PDB file of C-alpha atoms in Angstrom:
ATOM      1  CA  MET A   1     100.959 -22.839 -73.844  1.00  0.00           C
ATOM      2  CA  ALA A   2     104.586 -22.265 -73.965  1.00  0.00           C
ATOM      3  CA  LYS A   3     106.845 -21.792 -70.650  1.00  0.00           C
ATOM      4  CA  ASP A   4     109.460 -19.577 -70.512  1.00  0.00           C
ATOM      5  CA  VAL A   5     111.790 -22.249 -68.953  1.00  0.00           C
ATOM      6  CA  GLU A   6     115.361 -23.126 -69.858  1.00  0.00           C
ATOM      7  CA  THR A   7     115.668 -26.279 -71.837  1.00  0.00           C
ATOM      8  CA  GLY A   8     119.303 -27.211 -73.084  1.00  0.00           C
ATOM      9  CA  GLY A   9     120.627 -23.646 -72.223  1.00  0.00           C
ATOM     10  CA  GLU A  10     118.372 -22.062 -74.572  1.00  0.00           C
ATOM     11  CA  TYR A  11     114.793 -20.545 -73.227  1.00  0.00           C
ATOM     12  CA  THR A  12     111.775 -21.285 -75.070  1.00  0.00           C
ATOM     13  CA  THR A  13     109.374 -18.531 -76.780  1.00  0.00           C
ATOM     14  CA  LYS A  14     107.407 -16.641 -73.698  1.00  0.00           C
ATOM     15  CA  ASP A  15     103.728 -16.404 -74.141  1.00  0.00           C
ATOM     16  CA  TYR A  16     104.083 -12.653 -71.956  1.00  0.00           C
ATOM     17  CA  THR A  17     106.176  -9.752 -72.556  1.00  0.00           C
ATOM     18  CA  ASP A  18     107.526  -7.846 -69.831  1.00  0.00           C
ATOM     19  CA  PRO A  19     107.954  -4.204 -69.942  1.00  0.00           C
ATOM     20  CA  PRO A  20     111.406  -2.461 -70.202  1.00  0.00           C
ATOM     21  CA  PRO A  21     112.589  -1.033 -66.940  1.00  0.00           C
ATOM     22  CA  ALA A  22     111.508   2.527 -66.042  1.00  0.00           C
ATOM     23  CA  PRO A  23     114.595   4.734 -66.579  1.00  0.00           C
ATOM     24  CA  LEU A  24     115.964   6.200 -63.209  1.00  0.00           C
ATOM     25  CA  ILE A  25     115.711   9.522 -64.191  1.00  0.00           C
ATOM     26  CA  ASP A  26     113.566  10.360 -67.303  1.00  0.00           C
ATOM     27  CA  VAL A  27     113.694  14.064 -67.847  1.00  0.00           C
ATOM     28  CA  GLU A  28     111.835  13.648 -70.923  1.00  0.00           C
ATOM     29  CA  GLU A  29     108.892  12.659 -68.798  1.00  0.00           C
ATOM     30  CA  ILE A  30     108.338  16.106 -67.046  1.00  0.00           C
ATOM     31  CA  THR A  31     107.216  17.596 -70.457  1.00  0.00           C
ATOM     32  CA  LYS A  32     104.607  15.131 -70.769  1.00  0.00           C
ATOM     33  CA  TRP A  33     100.864  16.050 -69.902  1.00  0.00           C
ATOM     34  CA  SER A  34     100.352  12.331 -69.088  1.00  0.00           C
ATOM     35  CA  LEU A  35     102.755  12.685 -65.945  1.00  0.00           C
ATOM     36  CA  TYR A  36     100.811  15.598 -64.663  1.00  0.00           C
ATOM     37  CA  ARG A  37      97.477  14.146 -65.455  1.00  0.00           C
ATOM     38  CA  ALA A  38      98.230  10.877 -63.304  1.00  0.00           C
ATOM     39  CA  VAL A  39      99.846  13.063 -60.680  1.00  0.00           C
ATOM     40  CA  ILE A  40      96.227  14.776 -60.575  1.00  0.00           C
ATOM     41  CA  ALA A  41      94.825  11.193 -60.626  1.00  0.00           C
ATOM     42  CA  GLU A  42      96.715  10.277 -57.819  1.00  0.00           C
ATOM     43  CA  PHE A  43      95.797  13.285 -55.725  1.00  0.00           C
ATOM     44  CA  VAL A  44      92.036  12.878 -56.318  1.00  0.00           C
ATOM     45  CA  ALA A  45      92.011   9.412 -55.436  1.00  0.00           C
ATOM     46  CA  THR A  46      93.876   9.609 -52.331  1.00  0.00           C
ATOM     47  CA  MET A  47      91.647  12.555 -51.047  1.00  0.00           C
ATOM     48  CA  LEU A  48      88.364  10.517 -51.721  1.00  0.00           C
ATOM     49  CA  PHE A  49      90.357   7.718 -50.095  1.00  0.00           C
ATOM     50  CA  LEU A  50      90.712   9.457 -46.978  1.00  0.00           C
ATOM     51  CA  TYR A  51      87.346  11.181 -46.995  1.00  0.00           C
ATOM     52  CA  VAL A  52      85.369   8.195 -47.002  1.00  0.00           C
ATOM     53  CA  THR A  53      87.495   5.872 -44.689  1.00  0.00           C
ATOM     54  CA  VAL A  54      87.844   8.223 -41.908  1.00  0.00           C
ATOM     55  CA  ALA A  55      84.471   9.422 -42.248  1.00  0.00           C
ATOM     56  CA  THR A  56      83.212   5.740 -41.667  1.00  0.00           C
ATOM     57  CA  VAL A  57      85.985   5.709 -38.522  1.00  0.00           C
ATOM     58  CA  ILE A  58      84.433   8.876 -37.198  1.00  0.00           C
ATOM     59  CA  GLY A  59      80.684   7.732 -37.562  1.00  0.00           C
ATOM     60  CA  TYR A  60      81.492   4.326 -36.097  1.00  0.00           C
ATOM     61  CA  LYS A  61      83.381   5.779 -33.041  1.00  0.00           C
ATOM     62  CA  HIS A  62      80.421   8.139 -32.205  1.00  0.00           C
ATOM     63  CA  GLN A  63      77.639   5.191 -33.163  1.00  0.00           C
ATOM     64  CA  SER A  64      79.452   3.086 -30.713  1.00  0.00           C
ATOM     65  CA  ASP A  65      80.174   6.007 -27.943  1.00  0.00           C
ATOM     66  CA  PRO A  66      78.336   4.681 -24.625  1.00  0.00           C
ATOM     67  CA  ASN A  67      77.615   8.515 -23.930  1.00  0.00           C
ATOM     68  CA  VAL A  68      75.545   8.737 -26.949  1.00  0.00           C
ATOM     69  CA  ASN A  69      74.192   5.256 -27.139  1.00  0.00           C
ATOM     70  CA  PRO A  70      74.311   3.865 -23.561  1.00  0.00           C
ATOM     71  CA  THR A  71      71.888   1.100 -24.222  1.00  0.00           C
ATOM     72  CA  ASP A  72      73.372  -0.570 -27.210  1.00  0.00           C
ATOM     73  CA  ALA A  73      76.501   0.914 -27.885  1.00  0.00           C
ATOM     74  CA  ALA A  74      78.607  -2.117 -28.161  1.00  0.00           C
ATOM     75  CA  CYS A  75      76.552  -3.331 -30.853  1.00  0.00           C
ATOM     76  CA  SER A  76      76.020  -0.070 -32.863  1.00  0.00           C
ATOM     77  CA  GLY A  77      77.968   1.105 -35.820  1.00  0.00           C
ATOM     78  CA  VAL A  78      79.552  -0.626 -38.694  1.00  0.00           C
ATOM     79  CA  GLY A  79      81.972  -2.152 -36.272  1.00  0.00           C
ATOM     80  CA  ILE A  80      85.660  -3.338 -37.019  1.00  0.00           C
ATOM     81  CA  LEU A  81      84.427  -5.313 -39.950  1.00  0.00           C
ATOM     82  CA  GLY A  82      82.857  -2.597 -41.589  1.00  0.00           C
ATOM     83  CA  ILE A  83      85.722  -0.301 -41.584  1.00  0.00           C
ATOM     84  CA  ALA A  84      87.953  -2.906 -42.908  1.00  0.00           C
ATOM     85  CA  TRP A  85      85.444  -2.866 -45.706  1.00  0.00           C
ATOM     86  CA  ALA A  86      85.512   0.794 -46.278  1.00  0.00           C
ATOM     87  CA  PHE A  87      89.227   0.891 -46.457  1.00  0.00           C
ATOM     88  CA  GLY A  88      89.104  -2.483 -48.806  1.00  0.00           C
ATOM     89  CA  GLY A  89      86.485  -1.260 -50.895  1.00  0.00           C
ATOM     90  CA  MET A  90      87.402   1.979 -51.577  1.00  0.00           C
ATOM     91  CA  ILE A  91      90.816   0.619 -52.828  1.00  0.00           C
ATOM     92  CA  PHE A  92      89.130  -1.507 -55.126  1.00  0.00           C
ATOM     93  CA  ILE A  93      86.824   1.315 -56.347  1.00  0.00           C
ATOM     94  CA  LEU A  94      90.003   3.739 -56.840  1.00  0.00           C
ATOM     95  CA  VAL A  95      92.411   1.483 -58.343  1.00  0.00           C
ATOM     96  CA  TYR A  96      89.589   0.493 -60.889  1.00  0.00           C
ATOM     97  CA  CYS A  97      89.050   3.721 -61.619  1.00  0.00           C
ATOM     98  CA  THR A  98      92.587   5.236 -62.085  1.00  0.00           C
ATOM     99  CA  ALA A  99      94.516   1.988 -62.851  1.00  0.00           C
ATOM    100  CA  GLY A 100      94.568   2.986 -66.660  1.00  0.00           C
ATOM    101  CA  ILE A 101      95.834   6.637 -65.716  1.00  0.00           C
ATOM    102  CA  SER A 102      98.241   6.510 -63.290  1.00  0.00           C
ATOM    103  CA  GLY A 103      98.277   2.860 -62.039  1.00  0.00           C
ATOM    104  CA  GLY A 104      96.186   3.329 -59.280  1.00  0.00           C
ATOM    105  CA  HIS A 105      98.861   3.444 -56.561  1.00  0.00           C
ATOM    106  CA  ILE A 106      97.183   5.821 -54.053  1.00  0.00           C
ATOM    107  CA  ASN A 107      99.773   4.587 -51.374  1.00  0.00           C
ATOM    108  CA  PRO A 108     103.839   6.212 -51.210  1.00  0.00           C
ATOM    109  CA  ALA A 109     104.561   2.351 -50.256  1.00  0.00           C
ATOM    110  CA  VAL A 110     103.148   0.716 -53.538  1.00  0.00           C
ATOM    111  CA  THR A 111     104.723   3.685 -55.222  1.00  0.00           C
ATOM    112  CA  PHE A 112     108.296   3.223 -53.447  1.00  0.00           C
ATOM    113  CA  GLY A 113     107.706  -0.993 -54.238  1.00  0.00           C
ATOM    114  CA  LEU A 114     106.943  -0.082 -57.773  1.00  0.00           C
ATOM    115  CA  PHE A 115     109.983   2.368 -58.290  1.00  0.00           C
ATOM    116  CA  LEU A 116     112.626  -0.432 -56.576  1.00  0.00           C
ATOM    117  CA  ALA A 117     111.101  -2.681 -59.273  1.00  0.00           C
ATOM    118  CA  ARG A 118     111.740  -0.263 -61.876  1.00  0.00           C
ATOM    119  CA  LYS A 119     108.069   0.160 -62.587  1.00  0.00           C
ATOM    120  CA  VAL A 120     108.277   3.895 -62.557  1.00  0.00           C
ATOM    121  CA  SER A 121     110.931   6.563 -62.663  1.00  0.00           C
ATOM    122  CA  LEU A 122     112.369   8.334 -59.418  1.00  0.00           C
ATOM    123  CA  ILE A 123     110.598  11.355 -60.658  1.00  0.00           C
ATOM    124  CA  ARG A 124     107.522   9.836 -61.196  1.00  0.00           C
ATOM    125  CA  ALA A 125     107.476   8.412 -57.589  1.00  0.00           C
ATOM    126  CA  VAL A 126     108.401  11.550 -56.002  1.00  0.00           C
ATOM    127  CA  LEU A 127     105.569  13.376 -57.358  1.00  0.00           C
ATOM    128  CA  TYR A 128     103.168  10.602 -56.916  1.00  0.00           C
ATOM    129  CA  ILE A 129     103.967  10.478 -53.053  1.00  0.00           C
ATOM    130  CA  ILE A 130     103.882  14.441 -52.706  1.00  0.00           C
ATOM    131  CA  ALA A 131     100.292  14.327 -54.602  1.00  0.00           C
ATOM    132  CA  GLN A 132      99.422  11.185 -52.142  1.00  0.00           C
ATOM    133  CA  CYS A 133     100.395  13.240 -49.262  1.00  0.00           C
ATOM    134  CA  LEU A 134      98.591  16.394 -49.959  1.00  0.00           C
ATOM    135  CA  GLY A 135      95.395  14.577 -51.629  1.00  0.00           C
ATOM    136  CA  ALA A 136      95.313  12.630 -48.027  1.00  0.00           C
ATOM    137  CA  ILE A 137      95.530  15.841 -45.996  1.00  0.00           C
ATOM    138  CA  CYS A 138      92.921  17.742 -48.294  1.00  0.00           C
ATOM    139  CA  GLY A 139      90.593  14.535 -47.544  1.00  0.00           C
ATOM    140  CA  VAL A 140      91.105  14.274 -43.904  1.00  0.00           C
ATOM    141  CA  GLY A 141      90.312  18.280 -43.555  1.00  0.00           C
ATOM    142  CA  LEU A 142      86.991  17.678 -45.597  1.00  0.00           C
ATOM    143  CA  VAL A 143      85.989  15.081 -42.690  1.00  0.00           C
ATOM    144  CA  LYS A 144      87.080  17.913 -40.054  1.00  0.00           C
ATOM    145  CA  ALA A 145      84.809  20.433 -41.841  1.00  0.00           C
ATOM    146  CA  PHE A 146      82.112  18.366 -42.232  1.00  0.00           C
ATOM    147  CA  GLN A 147      81.970  16.648 -38.809  1.00  0.00           C
ATOM    148  CA  ARG A 148      83.749  19.121 -36.703  1.00  0.00           C
ATOM    149  CA  ALA A 149      81.448  18.350 -33.807  1.00  0.00           C
ATOM    150  CA  TYR A 150      82.954  14.887 -33.409  1.00  0.00           C
ATOM    151  CA  TYR A 151      86.492  15.040 -35.220  1.00  0.00           C
ATOM    152  CA  VAL A 152      88.529  15.746 -32.330  1.00  0.00           C
ATOM    153  CA  ARG A 153      86.453  13.968 -29.684  1.00  0.00           C
ATOM    154  CA  TYR A 154      86.896  10.881 -31.701  1.00  0.00           C
ATOM    155  CA  GLY A 155      90.537  10.705 -32.430  1.00  0.00           C
ATOM    156  CA  GLY A 156      90.681  12.318 -36.001  1.00  0.00           C
ATOM    157  CA  GLY A 157      90.879   8.818 -37.455  1.00  0.00           C
ATOM    158  CA  ALA A 158      94.472   8.998 -36.915  1.00  0.00           C
ATOM    159  CA  ASN A 159      96.880   5.973 -36.346  1.00  0.00           C
ATOM    160  CA  GLU A 160      98.246   5.443 -33.016  1.00  0.00           C
ATOM    161  CA  LEU A 161      99.961   2.445 -31.578  1.00  0.00           C
ATOM    162  CA  SER A 162      97.503   0.608 -29.101  1.00  0.00           C
ATOM    163  CA  SER A 163      98.053   0.576 -25.535  1.00  0.00           C
ATOM    164  CA  GLY A 164      99.627  -2.522 -24.340  1.00  0.00           C
ATOM    165  CA  TYR A 165     101.372  -3.154 -27.633  1.00  0.00           C
ATOM    166  CA  SER A 166     105.205  -2.556 -27.965  1.00  0.00           C
ATOM    167  CA  HIS A 167     107.058  -0.187 -30.596  1.00  0.00           C
ATOM    168  CA  GLY A 168     108.306  -3.365 -32.038  1.00  0.00           C
ATOM    169  CA  THR A 169     104.852  -5.204 -32.576  1.00  0.00           C
ATOM    170  CA  GLY A 170     103.446  -1.955 -33.990  1.00  0.00           C
ATOM    171  CA  LEU A 171     106.316  -1.891 -36.473  1.00  0.00           C
ATOM    172  CA  ALA A 172     106.169  -5.512 -37.486  1.00  0.00           C
ATOM    173  CA  ALA A 173     102.533  -5.315 -38.128  1.00  0.00           C
ATOM    174  CA  GLU A 174     103.251  -2.633 -40.276  1.00  0.00           C
ATOM    175  CA  ILE A 175     105.821  -4.311 -42.071  1.00  0.00           C
ATOM    176  CA  ILE A 176     103.932  -7.540 -42.609  1.00  0.00           C
ATOM    177  CA  GLY A 177     100.404  -6.104 -43.688  1.00  0.00           C
ATOM    178  CA  THR A 178     102.311  -3.622 -46.238  1.00  0.00           C
ATOM    179  CA  PHE A 179     103.920  -7.027 -47.349  1.00  0.00           C
ATOM    180  CA  VAL A 180     100.915  -8.313 -48.235  1.00  0.00           C
ATOM    181  CA  LEU A 181      99.266  -5.576 -49.874  1.00  0.00           C
ATOM    182  CA  VAL A 182     102.412  -4.758 -52.299  1.00  0.00           C
ATOM    183  CA  TYR A 183     103.092  -8.675 -52.853  1.00  0.00           C
ATOM    184  CA  THR A 184      99.529  -8.583 -54.016  1.00  0.00           C
ATOM    185  CA  VAL A 185      99.777  -5.469 -56.235  1.00  0.00           C
ATOM    186  CA  PHE A 186     102.808  -7.102 -57.975  1.00  0.00           C
ATOM    187  CA  SER A 187     101.011 -10.468 -58.444  1.00  0.00           C
ATOM    188  CA  ALA A 188      97.751  -8.854 -59.582  1.00  0.00           C
ATOM    189  CA  THR A 189      99.571  -6.875 -62.440  1.00  0.00           C
ATOM    190  CA  ASP A 190     102.246  -9.449 -63.251  1.00  0.00           C
ATOM    191  CA  PRO A 191     102.100  -9.802 -67.226  1.00  0.00           C
ATOM    192  CA  LYS A 192     103.045 -13.349 -66.729  1.00  0.00           C
ATOM    193  CA  ARG A 193     100.181 -14.251 -64.785  1.00  0.00           C
ATOM    194  CA  ASN A 194      97.674 -12.050 -67.118  1.00  0.00           C
ATOM    195  CA  ALA A 195      98.938 -14.077 -69.913  1.00  0.00           C
ATOM    196  CA  ARG A 196      99.137 -17.818 -68.193  1.00  0.00           C
ATOM    197  CA  ASP A 197      95.436 -16.721 -66.857  1.00  0.00           C
ATOM    198  CA  SER A 198      93.665 -15.103 -69.816  1.00  0.00           C
ATOM    199  CA  HIS A 199      91.150 -17.913 -70.438  1.00  0.00           C
ATOM    200  CA  VAL A 200      90.111 -16.613 -66.735  1.00  0.00           C
ATOM    201  CA  PRO A 201      89.460 -12.351 -66.715  1.00  0.00           C
ATOM    202  CA  VAL A 202      91.241 -11.387 -63.544  1.00  0.00           C
ATOM    203  CA  LEU A 203      90.395  -7.864 -62.335  1.00  0.00           C
ATOM    204  CA  ALA A 204      93.539  -6.238 -60.721  1.00  0.00           C
ATOM    205  CA  PRO A 205      91.647  -4.042 -58.366  1.00  0.00           C
ATOM    206  CA  LEU A 206      89.699  -7.316 -56.730  1.00  0.00           C
ATOM    207  CA  PRO A 207      92.564  -8.772 -55.063  1.00  0.00           C
ATOM    208  CA  ILE A 208      94.367  -5.657 -54.302  1.00  0.00           C
ATOM    209  CA  GLY A 209      91.136  -4.019 -52.267  1.00  0.00           C
ATOM    210  CA  PHE A 210      90.708  -7.653 -50.545  1.00  0.00           C
ATOM    211  CA  ALA A 211      94.144  -7.479 -49.147  1.00  0.00           C
ATOM    212  CA  VAL A 212      93.639  -4.087 -47.647  1.00  0.00           C
ATOM    213  CA  PHE A 213      90.362  -5.668 -46.321  1.00  0.00           C
ATOM    214  CA  MET A 214      91.987  -8.363 -44.789  1.00  0.00           C
ATOM    215  CA  VAL A 215      95.019  -6.563 -43.192  1.00  0.00           C
ATOM    216  CA  HIS A 216      92.635  -4.282 -41.649  1.00  0.00           C
ATOM    217  CA  LEU A 217      91.029  -7.075 -39.841  1.00  0.00           C
ATOM    218  CA  ALA A 218      94.113  -8.081 -38.502  1.00  0.00           C
ATOM    219  CA  THR A 219      95.853  -4.632 -37.585  1.00  0.00           C
ATOM    220  CA  ILE A 220      92.916  -2.707 -36.512  1.00  0.00           C
ATOM    221  CA  PRO A 221      93.485  -3.618 -33.007  1.00  0.00           C
ATOM    222  CA  ILE A 222      97.297  -3.040 -33.013  1.00  0.00           C
ATOM    223  CA  THR A 223      97.995   0.734 -34.746  1.00  0.00           C
ATOM    224  CA  GLY A 224      94.539   1.296 -36.583  1.00  0.00           C
ATOM    225  CA  THR A 225      96.322  -0.013 -39.641  1.00  0.00           C
ATOM    226  CA  GLY A 226      98.483   2.232 -41.403  1.00  0.00           C
ATOM    227  CA  ILE A 227     100.218   0.075 -44.182  1.00  0.00           C
ATOM    228  CA  ASN A 228      99.611   3.498 -46.294  1.00  0.00           C
ATOM    229  CA  PRO A 229     101.965   6.315 -45.232  1.00  0.00           C
ATOM    230  CA  ALA A 230     100.022   9.267 -46.713  1.00  0.00           C
ATOM    231  CA  ARG A 231      96.661   8.057 -45.144  1.00  0.00           C
ATOM    232  CA  SER A 232      98.694   8.228 -41.384  1.00  0.00           C
ATOM    233  CA  PHE A 233     100.446  11.676 -42.646  1.00  0.00           C
ATOM    234  CA  GLY A 234      96.993  13.019 -43.662  1.00  0.00           C
ATOM    235  CA  ALA A 235      95.231  12.142 -40.327  1.00  0.00           C
ATOM    236  CA  ALA A 236      98.446  13.182 -38.411  1.00  0.00           C
ATOM    237  CA  VAL A 237      98.656  16.397 -39.791  1.00  0.00           C
ATOM    238  CA  ILE A 238      94.693  17.707 -39.529  1.00  0.00           C
ATOM    239  CA  TYR A 239      94.406  16.117 -36.080  1.00  0.00           C
ATOM    240  CA  ASN A 240      97.635  17.264 -34.646  1.00  0.00           C
ATOM    241  CA  LYS A 241      98.200  16.086 -31.357  1.00  0.00           C
ATOM    242  CA  ASP A 242     101.055  14.602 -29.320  1.00  0.00           C
ATOM    243  CA  LYS A 243      99.725  11.036 -29.657  1.00  0.00           C
ATOM    244  CA  ALA A 244      99.539  11.052 -33.439  1.00  0.00           C
ATOM    245  CA  TRP A 245     102.827  12.422 -33.817  1.00  0.00           C
ATOM    246  CA  ASP A 246     104.626  10.168 -31.089  1.00  0.00           C
ATOM    247  CA  ASP A 247     104.468   6.939 -32.688  1.00  0.00           C
ATOM    248  CA  HIS A 248     103.990   8.396 -36.315  1.00  0.00           C
ATOM    249  CA  TRP A 249     107.543   7.046 -37.328  1.00  0.00           C
ATOM    250  CA  ILE A 250     106.440   3.584 -37.399  1.00  0.00           C
ATOM    251  CA  PHE A 251     103.556   4.341 -40.376  1.00  0.00           C
ATOM    252  CA  TRP A 252     106.619   5.503 -42.532  1.00  0.00           C
ATOM    253  CA  VAL A 253     109.509   2.872 -41.905  1.00  0.00           C
ATOM    254  CA  GLY A 254     107.071  -0.183 -41.304  1.00  0.00           C
ATOM    255  CA  PRO A 255     105.322   0.485 -45.037  1.00  0.00           C
ATOM    256  CA  PHE A 256     108.293   1.197 -46.758  1.00  0.00           C
ATOM    257  CA  ILE A 257     110.323  -1.851 -45.253  1.00  0.00           C
ATOM    258  CA  GLY A 258     107.413  -3.907 -46.157  1.00  0.00           C
ATOM    259  CA  ALA A 259     107.260  -2.705 -49.712  1.00  0.00           C
ATOM    260  CA  GLY A 260     110.688  -3.266 -50.265  1.00  0.00           C
ATOM    261  CA  ILE A 261     110.828  -6.818 -49.128  1.00  0.00           C
ATOM    262  CA  ALA A 262     107.852  -7.465 -51.329  1.00  0.00           C
ATOM    263  CA  ALA A 263     109.278  -6.023 -54.281  1.00  0.00           C
ATOM    264  CA  LEU A 264     112.630  -7.865 -53.820  1.00  0.00           C
ATOM    265  CA  TYR A 265     110.857 -11.235 -53.328  1.00  0.00           C
ATOM    266  CA  HIS A 266     108.750 -11.046 -56.167  1.00  0.00           C
ATOM    267  CA  GLN A 267     111.055  -9.626 -58.512  1.00  0.00           C
ATOM    268  CA  PHE A 268     113.954 -11.429 -57.510  1.00  0.00           C
ATOM    269  CA  VAL A 269     112.530 -14.918 -55.824  1.00  0.00           C
ATOM    270  CA  LEU A 270     109.738 -15.700 -57.786  1.00  0.00           C
ATOM    271  CA  ARG A 271     110.524 -13.872 -60.789  1.00  0.00           C
ATOM    272  CA  ALA A 272     113.973 -14.460 -60.943  1.00  0.00           C
ATOM    273  CA  SER A 273     114.765 -11.539 -62.826  1.00  0.00           C
ATOM    274  CA  ALA A 274     118.670 -11.277 -61.704  1.00  0.00           C
ATOM    275  CA  ALA A 275     118.921 -14.655 -62.691  1.00  0.00           C
ATOM    276  CA  LYS A 276     117.451 -13.985 -65.831  1.00  0.00           C
ATOM    277  CA  ALA A 277     119.303 -11.007 -66.992  1.00  0.00           C
ATOM    278  CA  MET A 278     122.670 -12.664 -65.833  1.00  0.00           C
ATOM    279  CA  GLY A 279     121.718 -15.851 -68.225  1.00  0.00           C
ATOM    280  CA  SER A 280     120.676 -13.526 -71.199  1.00  0.00           C
ATOM    281  CA  SER A 281     124.117 -11.528 -70.668  1.00  0.00           C
ATOM    282  CA  TYR A 282     126.027 -14.818 -70.638  1.00  0.00           C
ATOM    283  CA  ARG A 283     124.268 -16.251 -73.793  1.00  0.00           C
ATOM    284  CA  SER A 284     124.679 -13.023 -75.681  1.00  0.00           C
ATOM    285  CA  ASN A 285     128.548 -13.149 -75.073  1.00  0.00           C
ATOM    286  CA  MET A 286     129.131 -16.369 -76.170  1.00  0.00           C
TER     287      MET A 286
END
């Protein structure tokens, strides 16, 4: 199989094709139904994601409440492992369902990272983030409507910095967790990997879902695990208590920094995009 390595000042034929960079502002895109169909898909997917996951969190807290189950509260409910599975499993399902329509972002941090890597235009990125935030609000709103008796009592599924942890620790947890997720997204959707591993079918949503699952295991005790600004924003808007808003900046700043680092690392270190572009420009001017 051919490799895209430089030999004697020339590059051999590549066995994969990198898509061209998305334009920064694609005005023509606004006139296409495919854009709005993708935006709707992001809205619905994020709504379903928040509904299932926040309902799981509320249900677990109710089942493990000592006042409700005084004899066996500690062993009741799905536990942290089950919550992590709910988040990771839903991402796997929803990315699988929407990847062919919108790319299956379901997360403003993922959209931001892909925008930095020129995978999506600025217009598409902005519309996606708006749709994701609105979908998250609607999803948590459904949870509150269906579980009104327990929603406020058990914190509304809102992300909060746990007691005993500093803001720096919470921010670092969100940065690292989002880096793992966005790095996995880039790796799982890399056309180079798809070509090299074509003999072993790779289902991109699976590693992405597992990344979400693993990050939740590590960071639920610290921040409840954000790594998705829309998820944190939707829960904070519907719950609307001071504690949910006090540390809310962490769940935007951390994921955006983590996504930015992942985009730069994958594009300019692992894929060496800048070096290849400079080399191509140098050869064309010779």
